[in-house]
Short mmCIF file of N, CA and C in Angstrom, two decimals:
data_model
loop_
_atom_site.label_atom_id
_atom_site.label_comp_id
_atom_site.label_asym_id
_atom_site.label_seq_id
_atom_site.Cartn_x
_atom_site.Cartn_y
_atom_site.Cartn_z
N MET A 98 6.05 -1.55 25.19
CA MET A 98 5.85 -2.31 23.96
C MET A 98 6.64 -1.66 22.83
N THR A 99 7.19 -2.47 21.96
CA THR A 99 7.97 -1.97 20.84
C THR A 99 7.05 -1.31 19.82
N THR A 100 7.45 -0.15 19.33
CA THR A 100 6.68 0.56 18.31
C THR A 100 6.86 -0.13 16.96
N PRO A 101 5.77 -0.49 16.28
CA PRO A 101 5.94 -1.11 14.96
C PRO A 101 6.50 -0.13 13.94
N VAL A 102 7.29 -0.66 13.03
CA VAL A 102 7.89 0.15 11.96
C VAL A 102 7.25 -0.27 10.64
N ILE A 103 6.73 0.71 9.93
CA ILE A 103 6.04 0.45 8.67
C ILE A 103 6.71 1.27 7.57
N ALA A 104 7.01 0.61 6.46
CA ALA A 104 7.56 1.29 5.29
C ALA A 104 6.51 1.29 4.18
N ILE A 105 6.36 2.42 3.53
CA ILE A 105 5.44 2.54 2.39
C ILE A 105 6.29 2.70 1.15
N ALA A 106 6.35 1.65 0.35
CA ALA A 106 7.16 1.63 -0.88
C ALA A 106 6.22 1.90 -2.05
N TYR A 107 6.38 3.05 -2.69
CA TYR A 107 5.39 3.43 -3.69
C TYR A 107 6.02 4.19 -4.86
N HIS A 108 5.27 4.21 -5.95
CA HIS A 108 5.61 5.06 -7.10
C HIS A 108 4.39 5.90 -7.42
N SER A 109 4.63 7.14 -7.80
CA SER A 109 3.55 8.04 -8.20
C SER A 109 3.97 8.76 -9.47
N GLY A 110 3.19 8.56 -10.52
CA GLY A 110 3.54 9.17 -11.80
C GLY A 110 3.18 10.64 -11.87
N PHE A 111 2.00 11.02 -11.35
CA PHE A 111 1.51 12.39 -11.49
C PHE A 111 1.11 13.01 -10.16
N GLY A 112 1.41 12.32 -9.06
CA GLY A 112 1.15 12.89 -7.74
C GLY A 112 -0.05 12.34 -7.00
N HIS A 113 -0.98 11.70 -7.74
CA HIS A 113 -2.18 11.18 -7.08
C HIS A 113 -1.84 10.08 -6.07
N THR A 114 -0.94 9.19 -6.46
CA THR A 114 -0.60 8.07 -5.58
C THR A 114 0.22 8.56 -4.40
N SER A 115 0.95 9.66 -4.55
CA SER A 115 1.66 10.26 -3.42
C SER A 115 0.67 10.73 -2.35
N VAL A 116 -0.46 11.28 -2.78
CA VAL A 116 -1.49 11.71 -1.83
C VAL A 116 -1.98 10.51 -1.02
N LEU A 117 -2.18 9.39 -1.68
CA LEU A 117 -2.62 8.18 -0.98
C LEU A 117 -1.53 7.66 -0.05
N ALA A 118 -0.28 7.68 -0.50
CA ALA A 118 0.83 7.22 0.35
C ALA A 118 0.90 8.05 1.62
N GLU A 119 0.72 9.34 1.50
CA GLU A 119 0.74 10.21 2.67
C GLU A 119 -0.44 9.93 3.59
N ALA A 120 -1.59 9.58 3.01
CA ALA A 120 -2.75 9.23 3.83
C ALA A 120 -2.52 7.93 4.58
N VAL A 121 -1.93 6.93 3.92
CA VAL A 121 -1.59 5.68 4.61
C VAL A 121 -0.62 5.98 5.75
N ARG A 122 0.38 6.81 5.46
CA ARG A 122 1.34 7.21 6.50
C ARG A 122 0.64 7.85 7.69
N ASP A 123 -0.27 8.79 7.41
CA ASP A 123 -0.96 9.50 8.48
C ASP A 123 -1.79 8.55 9.33
N GLY A 124 -2.47 7.60 8.69
CA GLY A 124 -3.27 6.64 9.43
C GLY A 124 -2.42 5.75 10.31
N ALA A 125 -1.30 5.27 9.77
CA ALA A 125 -0.40 4.40 10.54
C ALA A 125 0.24 5.17 11.69
N ALA A 126 0.65 6.41 11.44
CA ALA A 126 1.29 7.22 12.49
C ALA A 126 0.30 7.53 13.60
N ALA A 127 -0.97 7.73 13.23
CA ALA A 127 -2.00 8.00 14.24
C ALA A 127 -2.18 6.82 15.19
N GLU A 128 -1.83 5.63 14.74
CA GLU A 128 -1.89 4.43 15.58
C GLU A 128 -0.57 4.17 16.31
N GLY A 129 0.37 5.10 16.20
CA GLY A 129 1.61 5.00 16.96
C GLY A 129 2.76 4.34 16.25
N ALA A 130 2.62 4.04 14.97
CA ALA A 130 3.71 3.40 14.23
C ALA A 130 4.75 4.43 13.80
N THR A 131 5.98 3.96 13.65
CA THR A 131 7.01 4.73 12.98
C THR A 131 6.90 4.42 11.49
N VAL A 132 6.79 5.43 10.65
CA VAL A 132 6.49 5.21 9.24
C VAL A 132 7.53 5.87 8.36
N HIS A 133 7.98 5.13 7.33
CA HIS A 133 8.93 5.64 6.34
C HIS A 133 8.27 5.64 4.96
N LEU A 134 8.26 6.78 4.29
CA LEU A 134 7.81 6.87 2.90
C LEU A 134 9.01 6.66 1.99
N ILE A 135 8.89 5.71 1.06
CA ILE A 135 10.01 5.39 0.18
C ILE A 135 9.52 5.41 -1.27
N LYS A 136 10.05 6.34 -2.05
CA LYS A 136 9.73 6.41 -3.48
C LYS A 136 10.60 5.39 -4.20
N VAL A 137 9.97 4.38 -4.78
CA VAL A 137 10.75 3.26 -5.32
C VAL A 137 11.56 3.64 -6.55
N ASP A 138 11.20 4.71 -7.23
CA ASP A 138 11.97 5.13 -8.40
C ASP A 138 13.18 5.98 -8.02
N GLU A 139 13.33 6.25 -6.71
CA GLU A 139 14.48 7.01 -6.21
C GLU A 139 15.15 6.28 -5.05
N ILE A 140 14.90 4.99 -4.91
CA ILE A 140 15.30 4.25 -3.72
C ILE A 140 16.82 4.20 -3.57
N THR A 141 17.27 4.33 -2.31
CA THR A 141 18.69 4.30 -1.99
C THR A 141 19.02 3.02 -1.22
N ASP A 142 20.29 2.74 -1.05
CA ASP A 142 20.70 1.58 -0.25
C ASP A 142 20.18 1.70 1.18
N GLU A 143 20.18 2.91 1.72
CA GLU A 143 19.69 3.13 3.07
C GLU A 143 18.20 2.82 3.16
N GLN A 144 17.45 3.15 2.10
CA GLN A 144 16.02 2.86 2.11
C GLN A 144 15.73 1.37 1.92
N TRP A 145 16.56 0.67 1.16
CA TRP A 145 16.42 -0.79 1.11
C TRP A 145 16.60 -1.36 2.52
N ALA A 146 17.56 -0.82 3.26
CA ALA A 146 17.80 -1.28 4.63
C ALA A 146 16.60 -0.97 5.52
N LEU A 147 15.93 0.17 5.30
CA LEU A 147 14.72 0.49 6.05
C LEU A 147 13.62 -0.54 5.77
N LEU A 148 13.48 -0.93 4.51
CA LEU A 148 12.50 -1.96 4.17
C LEU A 148 12.82 -3.26 4.89
N ASP A 149 14.09 -3.63 4.89
CA ASP A 149 14.51 -4.88 5.53
C ASP A 149 14.23 -4.86 7.03
N ALA A 150 14.32 -3.69 7.65
CA ALA A 150 14.15 -3.56 9.09
C ALA A 150 12.70 -3.33 9.52
N SER A 151 11.80 -3.13 8.57
CA SER A 151 10.41 -2.82 8.88
C SER A 151 9.63 -4.07 9.29
N ASP A 152 8.60 -3.85 10.09
CA ASP A 152 7.68 -4.93 10.46
C ASP A 152 6.64 -5.16 9.37
N ALA A 153 6.35 -4.11 8.60
CA ALA A 153 5.35 -4.19 7.54
C ALA A 153 5.78 -3.32 6.38
N ILE A 154 5.43 -3.75 5.17
CA ILE A 154 5.68 -2.95 3.96
C ILE A 154 4.36 -2.80 3.23
N VAL A 155 4.00 -1.56 2.92
CA VAL A 155 2.79 -1.27 2.16
C VAL A 155 3.22 -0.87 0.76
N PHE A 156 2.72 -1.59 -0.24
CA PHE A 156 3.06 -1.33 -1.64
C PHE A 156 2.03 -0.39 -2.26
N GLY A 157 2.49 0.58 -3.04
CA GLY A 157 1.57 1.50 -3.70
C GLY A 157 2.04 1.87 -5.09
N SER A 158 1.10 1.94 -6.00
CA SER A 158 1.42 2.32 -7.38
C SER A 158 0.14 2.74 -8.09
N PRO A 159 0.25 3.65 -9.06
CA PRO A 159 -0.89 3.85 -9.95
C PRO A 159 -1.08 2.60 -10.80
N THR A 160 -2.28 2.43 -11.30
CA THR A 160 -2.54 1.35 -12.25
C THR A 160 -2.44 1.91 -13.66
N TYR A 161 -1.45 1.44 -14.39
CA TYR A 161 -1.24 1.83 -15.78
C TYR A 161 -1.40 0.59 -16.65
N MET A 162 -2.24 0.67 -17.65
CA MET A 162 -2.41 -0.43 -18.61
C MET A 162 -2.67 -1.76 -17.88
N GLY A 163 -3.49 -1.68 -16.83
CA GLY A 163 -3.96 -2.88 -16.15
C GLY A 163 -3.02 -3.48 -15.13
N THR A 164 -1.96 -2.78 -14.75
CA THR A 164 -1.05 -3.32 -13.74
C THR A 164 -0.30 -2.16 -13.08
N ALA A 165 0.57 -2.49 -12.15
CA ALA A 165 1.39 -1.46 -11.51
C ALA A 165 2.30 -0.80 -12.55
N SER A 166 2.78 0.37 -12.23
CA SER A 166 3.63 1.13 -13.15
C SER A 166 4.94 0.41 -13.45
N GLY A 167 5.58 0.79 -14.55
CA GLY A 167 6.88 0.22 -14.90
C GLY A 167 7.91 0.44 -13.80
N ALA A 168 7.88 1.62 -13.17
CA ALA A 168 8.82 1.91 -12.09
C ALA A 168 8.61 0.98 -10.91
N PHE A 169 7.35 0.67 -10.61
CA PHE A 169 7.10 -0.26 -9.50
C PHE A 169 7.54 -1.67 -9.88
N HIS A 170 7.29 -2.07 -11.13
CA HIS A 170 7.73 -3.39 -11.58
C HIS A 170 9.25 -3.52 -11.48
N ALA A 171 9.97 -2.45 -11.81
CA ALA A 171 11.43 -2.49 -11.71
C ALA A 171 11.85 -2.69 -10.25
N PHE A 172 11.18 -2.01 -9.33
CA PHE A 172 11.44 -2.19 -7.90
C PHE A 172 11.15 -3.63 -7.48
N ALA A 173 10.02 -4.18 -7.95
CA ALA A 173 9.66 -5.55 -7.59
C ALA A 173 10.72 -6.53 -8.06
N GLU A 174 11.21 -6.34 -9.28
CA GLU A 174 12.26 -7.22 -9.78
C GLU A 174 13.54 -7.07 -8.97
N GLU A 175 13.87 -5.84 -8.60
CA GLU A 175 15.07 -5.60 -7.80
C GLU A 175 14.95 -6.24 -6.41
N SER A 176 13.71 -6.37 -5.92
CA SER A 176 13.51 -6.97 -4.60
C SER A 176 13.85 -8.46 -4.58
N SER A 177 14.12 -9.05 -5.74
CA SER A 177 14.48 -10.47 -5.78
C SER A 177 15.74 -10.76 -4.97
N LYS A 178 16.58 -9.74 -4.79
CA LYS A 178 17.77 -9.92 -3.94
C LYS A 178 17.34 -10.23 -2.51
N ARG A 179 16.23 -9.64 -2.08
CA ARG A 179 15.67 -9.94 -0.75
C ARG A 179 15.02 -11.32 -0.74
N TRP A 180 14.44 -11.71 -1.86
CA TRP A 180 13.79 -13.02 -1.96
C TRP A 180 14.81 -14.15 -1.74
N PHE A 181 16.00 -13.98 -2.31
CA PHE A 181 17.03 -15.02 -2.16
C PHE A 181 17.40 -15.25 -0.70
N THR A 182 17.41 -14.20 0.09
CA THR A 182 17.82 -14.31 1.49
C THR A 182 16.63 -14.38 2.44
N GLN A 183 15.42 -14.32 1.90
CA GLN A 183 14.17 -14.32 2.69
C GLN A 183 14.16 -13.17 3.70
N ALA A 184 14.69 -12.04 3.29
CA ALA A 184 14.79 -10.88 4.17
C ALA A 184 13.43 -10.33 4.59
N TRP A 185 12.40 -10.53 3.77
CA TRP A 185 11.09 -9.99 4.09
C TRP A 185 10.11 -11.06 4.57
N LYS A 186 10.60 -12.28 4.78
CA LYS A 186 9.72 -13.37 5.21
C LYS A 186 9.07 -13.03 6.55
N ASP A 187 7.77 -13.28 6.63
CA ASP A 187 6.94 -13.08 7.82
C ASP A 187 6.68 -11.63 8.17
N LYS A 188 7.08 -10.69 7.31
CA LYS A 188 6.64 -9.31 7.49
C LYS A 188 5.18 -9.22 7.04
N LEU A 189 4.50 -8.19 7.50
CA LEU A 189 3.15 -7.92 7.01
C LEU A 189 3.25 -7.10 5.73
N ALA A 190 2.22 -7.21 4.90
CA ALA A 190 2.16 -6.46 3.64
C ALA A 190 0.74 -5.99 3.40
N ALA A 191 0.62 -4.88 2.69
CA ALA A 191 -0.68 -4.35 2.27
C ALA A 191 -0.44 -3.52 1.01
N GLY A 192 -1.52 -3.01 0.41
CA GLY A 192 -1.32 -2.26 -0.83
C GLY A 192 -2.43 -1.28 -1.15
N PHE A 193 -2.10 -0.35 -2.05
CA PHE A 193 -3.06 0.65 -2.52
C PHE A 193 -2.72 1.05 -3.94
N THR A 194 -3.74 1.51 -4.66
CA THR A 194 -3.54 1.92 -6.05
C THR A 194 -4.55 2.98 -6.45
N ASN A 195 -4.33 3.59 -7.59
CA ASN A 195 -5.18 4.65 -8.12
C ASN A 195 -5.22 4.54 -9.64
N SER A 196 -6.38 4.84 -10.22
CA SER A 196 -6.48 4.99 -11.67
C SER A 196 -7.57 5.98 -11.99
N ALA A 197 -7.66 6.38 -13.25
CA ALA A 197 -8.65 7.38 -13.63
C ALA A 197 -10.05 6.80 -13.75
N SER A 198 -10.17 5.53 -14.08
CA SER A 198 -11.48 4.91 -14.23
C SER A 198 -11.95 4.31 -12.91
N LYS A 199 -13.26 4.14 -12.79
CA LYS A 199 -13.81 3.60 -11.55
C LYS A 199 -13.22 2.22 -11.25
N SER A 200 -13.18 1.37 -12.27
CA SER A 200 -12.52 0.07 -12.10
C SER A 200 -11.06 0.21 -12.54
N GLY A 201 -10.86 0.44 -13.82
CA GLY A 201 -9.51 0.68 -14.31
C GLY A 201 -8.56 -0.49 -14.13
N ASP A 202 -9.13 -1.69 -13.88
CA ASP A 202 -8.32 -2.89 -13.64
C ASP A 202 -7.40 -2.74 -12.43
N LYS A 203 -7.84 -1.95 -11.44
CA LYS A 203 -7.07 -1.78 -10.20
C LYS A 203 -6.92 -3.10 -9.45
N LEU A 204 -7.92 -3.97 -9.56
CA LEU A 204 -7.83 -5.26 -8.87
C LEU A 204 -6.58 -6.01 -9.29
N HIS A 205 -6.23 -5.93 -10.57
CA HIS A 205 -5.05 -6.64 -11.03
C HIS A 205 -3.78 -6.10 -10.36
N THR A 206 -3.71 -4.80 -10.16
CA THR A 206 -2.55 -4.22 -9.48
C THR A 206 -2.47 -4.72 -8.04
N LEU A 207 -3.60 -4.74 -7.35
CA LEU A 207 -3.62 -5.24 -5.98
C LEU A 207 -3.24 -6.72 -5.94
N GLN A 208 -3.71 -7.49 -6.92
CA GLN A 208 -3.33 -8.91 -6.98
C GLN A 208 -1.84 -9.06 -7.26
N PHE A 209 -1.29 -8.20 -8.09
CA PHE A 209 0.16 -8.22 -8.33
C PHE A 209 0.91 -8.01 -7.02
N PHE A 210 0.44 -7.07 -6.21
CA PHE A 210 1.07 -6.82 -4.91
C PHE A 210 0.99 -8.06 -4.02
N THR A 211 -0.18 -8.72 -4.01
CA THR A 211 -0.34 -9.89 -3.13
C THR A 211 0.58 -11.03 -3.56
N VAL A 212 0.75 -11.21 -4.86
CA VAL A 212 1.65 -12.26 -5.34
C VAL A 212 3.09 -11.91 -4.98
N LEU A 213 3.46 -10.65 -5.16
CA LEU A 213 4.80 -10.21 -4.77
C LEU A 213 5.03 -10.49 -3.28
N ALA A 214 4.05 -10.14 -2.45
CA ALA A 214 4.18 -10.39 -1.01
C ALA A 214 4.29 -11.89 -0.73
N ALA A 215 3.48 -12.68 -1.41
CA ALA A 215 3.51 -14.13 -1.18
C ALA A 215 4.85 -14.73 -1.58
N GLN A 216 5.42 -14.24 -2.67
CA GLN A 216 6.73 -14.74 -3.08
C GLN A 216 7.79 -14.45 -2.03
N HIS A 217 7.62 -13.34 -1.34
CA HIS A 217 8.56 -12.99 -0.27
C HIS A 217 8.21 -13.68 1.06
N GLY A 218 7.12 -14.43 1.10
CA GLY A 218 6.72 -15.10 2.34
C GLY A 218 6.09 -14.16 3.35
N MET A 219 5.51 -13.05 2.86
CA MET A 219 4.88 -12.06 3.73
C MET A 219 3.42 -12.44 3.99
N SER A 220 2.82 -11.83 4.99
CA SER A 220 1.42 -12.06 5.33
C SER A 220 0.61 -10.83 4.94
N TRP A 221 -0.40 -11.02 4.08
CA TRP A 221 -1.17 -9.92 3.52
C TRP A 221 -2.24 -9.45 4.49
N VAL A 222 -2.38 -8.14 4.61
CA VAL A 222 -3.42 -7.51 5.41
C VAL A 222 -4.40 -6.83 4.45
N SER A 223 -5.65 -7.27 4.46
CA SER A 223 -6.66 -6.73 3.56
C SER A 223 -7.17 -5.38 4.07
N LEU A 224 -8.05 -4.77 3.31
CA LEU A 224 -8.60 -3.48 3.69
C LEU A 224 -9.51 -3.60 4.91
N GLY A 225 -10.26 -4.68 5.01
CA GLY A 225 -11.10 -4.89 6.19
C GLY A 225 -12.30 -3.98 6.27
N LEU A 226 -12.85 -3.59 5.13
CA LEU A 226 -14.04 -2.74 5.09
C LEU A 226 -15.10 -3.35 4.19
N HIS A 227 -16.36 -3.17 4.56
CA HIS A 227 -17.44 -3.48 3.63
C HIS A 227 -17.41 -2.45 2.51
N PRO A 228 -17.97 -2.77 1.36
CA PRO A 228 -18.02 -1.77 0.30
C PRO A 228 -18.99 -0.64 0.63
N GLY A 229 -18.67 0.54 0.18
CA GLY A 229 -19.58 1.67 0.32
C GLY A 229 -20.25 1.99 -1.00
N TRP A 230 -21.11 2.98 -1.00
CA TRP A 230 -21.74 3.53 -2.21
C TRP A 230 -22.37 2.46 -3.09
N ASN A 231 -23.09 1.51 -2.44
CA ASN A 231 -23.71 0.44 -3.23
C ASN A 231 -25.20 0.27 -2.93
N SER A 232 -25.82 1.33 -2.46
CA SER A 232 -27.27 1.31 -2.24
C SER A 232 -27.82 2.70 -2.50
N SER A 233 -29.15 2.80 -2.54
CA SER A 233 -29.77 4.09 -2.81
C SER A 233 -29.56 5.09 -1.68
N THR A 234 -29.24 4.60 -0.50
CA THR A 234 -29.00 5.51 0.63
C THR A 234 -27.51 5.76 0.86
N ALA A 235 -26.67 5.14 0.06
CA ALA A 235 -25.23 5.30 0.22
C ALA A 235 -24.75 6.55 -0.51
N SER A 236 -23.45 6.84 -0.36
CA SER A 236 -22.90 8.07 -0.91
C SER A 236 -21.52 7.82 -1.48
N GLU A 237 -21.14 8.62 -2.47
CA GLU A 237 -19.78 8.55 -3.00
C GLU A 237 -18.75 8.97 -1.96
N ASN A 238 -19.21 9.51 -0.85
CA ASN A 238 -18.30 9.90 0.23
C ASN A 238 -18.08 8.79 1.25
N ASP A 239 -18.66 7.61 1.00
CA ASP A 239 -18.45 6.46 1.89
C ASP A 239 -17.00 5.98 1.83
N LEU A 240 -16.52 5.42 2.94
CA LEU A 240 -15.26 4.68 2.90
C LEU A 240 -15.41 3.52 1.94
N ASN A 241 -14.33 3.17 1.26
CA ASN A 241 -14.32 2.08 0.28
C ASN A 241 -15.46 2.24 -0.72
N ARG A 242 -15.61 3.44 -1.24
CA ARG A 242 -16.70 3.76 -2.17
C ARG A 242 -16.63 2.94 -3.46
N LEU A 243 -15.44 2.42 -3.81
CA LEU A 243 -15.29 1.66 -5.04
C LEU A 243 -15.41 0.16 -4.81
N GLY A 244 -15.52 -0.27 -3.56
CA GLY A 244 -15.82 -1.66 -3.26
C GLY A 244 -14.68 -2.64 -3.47
N PHE A 245 -13.47 -2.29 -3.04
CA PHE A 245 -12.34 -3.21 -3.14
C PHE A 245 -12.07 -3.83 -1.76
N PHE A 246 -11.52 -5.03 -1.76
CA PHE A 246 -11.28 -5.74 -0.52
C PHE A 246 -9.79 -5.98 -0.26
N LEU A 247 -9.00 -6.25 -1.30
CA LEU A 247 -7.59 -6.57 -1.11
C LEU A 247 -6.79 -5.40 -0.56
N GLY A 248 -7.16 -4.19 -0.93
CA GLY A 248 -6.43 -3.02 -0.49
C GLY A 248 -7.23 -1.77 -0.78
N ALA A 249 -6.60 -0.62 -0.61
CA ALA A 249 -7.27 0.66 -0.86
C ALA A 249 -7.16 1.01 -2.34
N ALA A 250 -8.29 1.34 -2.94
CA ALA A 250 -8.32 1.69 -4.36
C ALA A 250 -8.97 3.06 -4.53
N ALA A 251 -8.36 3.89 -5.34
CA ALA A 251 -8.84 5.25 -5.54
C ALA A 251 -9.08 5.52 -7.02
N GLN A 252 -9.96 6.47 -7.28
CA GLN A 252 -10.23 6.93 -8.64
C GLN A 252 -10.02 8.42 -8.68
N SER A 253 -9.16 8.87 -9.60
CA SER A 253 -8.89 10.30 -9.74
C SER A 253 -9.08 10.68 -11.20
N ASN A 254 -9.84 11.74 -11.44
CA ASN A 254 -10.10 12.16 -12.82
C ASN A 254 -8.80 12.48 -13.55
N ASN A 255 -8.74 12.07 -14.83
CA ASN A 255 -7.49 12.24 -15.57
C ASN A 255 -7.23 13.67 -16.01
N ASP A 256 -8.18 14.57 -15.76
CA ASP A 256 -7.95 15.97 -16.10
C ASP A 256 -7.75 16.83 -14.85
N GLN A 257 -7.48 16.16 -13.71
CA GLN A 257 -7.21 16.88 -12.47
C GLN A 257 -5.89 16.39 -11.87
N GLY A 258 -5.21 17.28 -11.19
CA GLY A 258 -3.97 16.92 -10.52
C GLY A 258 -4.22 16.28 -9.17
N PRO A 259 -3.19 16.18 -8.36
CA PRO A 259 -3.30 15.53 -7.05
C PRO A 259 -4.38 16.14 -6.15
N GLU A 260 -4.68 17.42 -6.36
CA GLU A 260 -5.72 18.06 -5.55
C GLU A 260 -7.10 17.45 -5.82
N GLY A 261 -7.22 16.70 -6.92
CA GLY A 261 -8.50 16.09 -7.28
C GLY A 261 -8.72 14.71 -6.69
N VAL A 262 -7.78 14.18 -5.92
CA VAL A 262 -7.99 12.87 -5.30
C VAL A 262 -9.20 12.95 -4.37
N HIS A 263 -10.13 12.04 -4.54
CA HIS A 263 -11.40 12.07 -3.81
C HIS A 263 -11.15 11.93 -2.31
N LYS A 264 -11.86 12.76 -1.54
CA LYS A 264 -11.69 12.76 -0.07
C LYS A 264 -12.01 11.40 0.53
N ALA A 265 -13.00 10.69 -0.02
CA ALA A 265 -13.33 9.36 0.51
C ALA A 265 -12.20 8.37 0.25
N ASP A 266 -11.51 8.52 -0.87
CA ASP A 266 -10.38 7.64 -1.17
C ASP A 266 -9.20 7.93 -0.24
N ILE A 267 -9.01 9.20 0.09
CA ILE A 267 -7.97 9.56 1.05
C ILE A 267 -8.30 8.95 2.42
N ALA A 268 -9.56 9.07 2.82
CA ALA A 268 -9.98 8.50 4.11
C ALA A 268 -9.85 6.98 4.11
N THR A 269 -10.11 6.35 2.98
CA THR A 269 -9.95 4.90 2.88
C THR A 269 -8.49 4.51 3.01
N ALA A 270 -7.60 5.28 2.40
CA ALA A 270 -6.16 5.02 2.53
C ALA A 270 -5.70 5.22 3.97
N GLU A 271 -6.24 6.22 4.64
CA GLU A 271 -5.93 6.42 6.06
C GLU A 271 -6.37 5.21 6.87
N HIS A 272 -7.55 4.69 6.55
CA HIS A 272 -8.04 3.48 7.23
C HIS A 272 -7.06 2.32 7.03
N LEU A 273 -6.58 2.15 5.81
CA LEU A 273 -5.61 1.09 5.55
C LEU A 273 -4.36 1.28 6.41
N GLY A 274 -3.89 2.52 6.54
CA GLY A 274 -2.73 2.79 7.37
C GLY A 274 -2.97 2.41 8.82
N ARG A 275 -4.16 2.76 9.34
CA ARG A 275 -4.48 2.39 10.73
C ARG A 275 -4.55 0.88 10.88
N ARG A 276 -5.13 0.21 9.89
CA ARG A 276 -5.30 -1.24 9.97
C ARG A 276 -3.95 -1.96 9.94
N ILE A 277 -3.05 -1.54 9.07
CA ILE A 277 -1.74 -2.21 9.01
C ILE A 277 -0.96 -1.94 10.28
N ALA A 278 -1.11 -0.73 10.86
CA ALA A 278 -0.42 -0.43 12.11
C ALA A 278 -0.98 -1.27 13.25
N GLU A 279 -2.29 -1.42 13.31
CA GLU A 279 -2.90 -2.24 14.35
C GLU A 279 -2.44 -3.69 14.22
N SER A 280 -2.40 -4.19 13.00
CA SER A 280 -1.95 -5.57 12.78
C SER A 280 -0.48 -5.73 13.14
N ALA A 281 0.32 -4.71 12.83
CA ALA A 281 1.75 -4.77 13.15
C ALA A 281 1.97 -4.76 14.66
N LYS A 282 1.14 -3.99 15.39
CA LYS A 282 1.24 -3.99 16.86
C LYS A 282 1.04 -5.39 17.41
N VAL A 283 0.01 -6.07 16.90
CA VAL A 283 -0.29 -7.42 17.37
C VAL A 283 0.87 -8.36 17.05
N THR A 284 1.40 -8.25 15.85
CA THR A 284 2.51 -9.12 15.43
C THR A 284 3.76 -8.87 16.28
N VAL A 285 4.10 -7.60 16.48
CA VAL A 285 5.28 -7.27 17.27
C VAL A 285 5.12 -7.74 18.71
N ALA A 286 3.94 -7.52 19.28
CA ALA A 286 3.69 -7.94 20.66
C ALA A 286 3.72 -9.46 20.76
N GLY A 287 3.15 -10.14 19.78
CA GLY A 287 3.16 -11.61 19.80
C GLY A 287 4.56 -12.19 19.72
N ARG A 288 5.39 -11.61 18.86
CA ARG A 288 6.77 -12.08 18.75
C ARG A 288 7.53 -11.85 20.06
N ALA A 289 7.27 -10.70 20.70
CA ALA A 289 7.93 -10.39 21.96
C ALA A 289 7.50 -11.39 23.04
N ALA A 290 6.19 -11.71 23.04
CA ALA A 290 5.68 -12.66 24.03
C ALA A 290 6.26 -14.04 23.81
N LEU A 291 6.37 -14.46 22.55
CA LEU A 291 6.94 -15.78 22.26
C LEU A 291 8.42 -15.84 22.64
N ALA A 292 9.12 -14.73 22.41
CA ALA A 292 10.54 -14.70 22.75
C ALA A 292 10.76 -14.76 24.25
N ALA A 293 9.80 -14.20 25.01
CA ALA A 293 9.90 -14.23 26.48
C ALA A 293 9.55 -15.62 26.97
#
């Protein structure tokens, strides 16, 4: 069976989102995917080609002022060259974000990612987890402790560096990586079966 290829296109302003990107990578790699980490504010022509050749692209950005970072927005606008040629059509997509507040309008960033994916004709893969930490017997160490569904969302205190990213949020990002890899396996196998 062909190994799925997953690209993680992300921006990290202070390092917190890099921790999540690495967790998504680790989860996807644990499921047997080939994974490429791509910093969108340093993207090269070779990395654009990696995105074009991937079976899935996972978008990641901190949430600043209620949306993805300016660097990620610049990448999204630059991706319009791919939109014209439908280079990313029928690829899988997923997303993750981080902010200092529990909510922090992270949902809007995830929705921005879904619209970007839809414009490219991609198929969105959700987090696929029930919310955690929402009962008297639950814990802040639960997976999906912040209760997001579209993607992985993390909260990191604004007076701590990347070492302060919550362990449950890292585990949730790893889960997202495993889920996108599992979905990509099914997609790749299905396309191979249809071609045969």
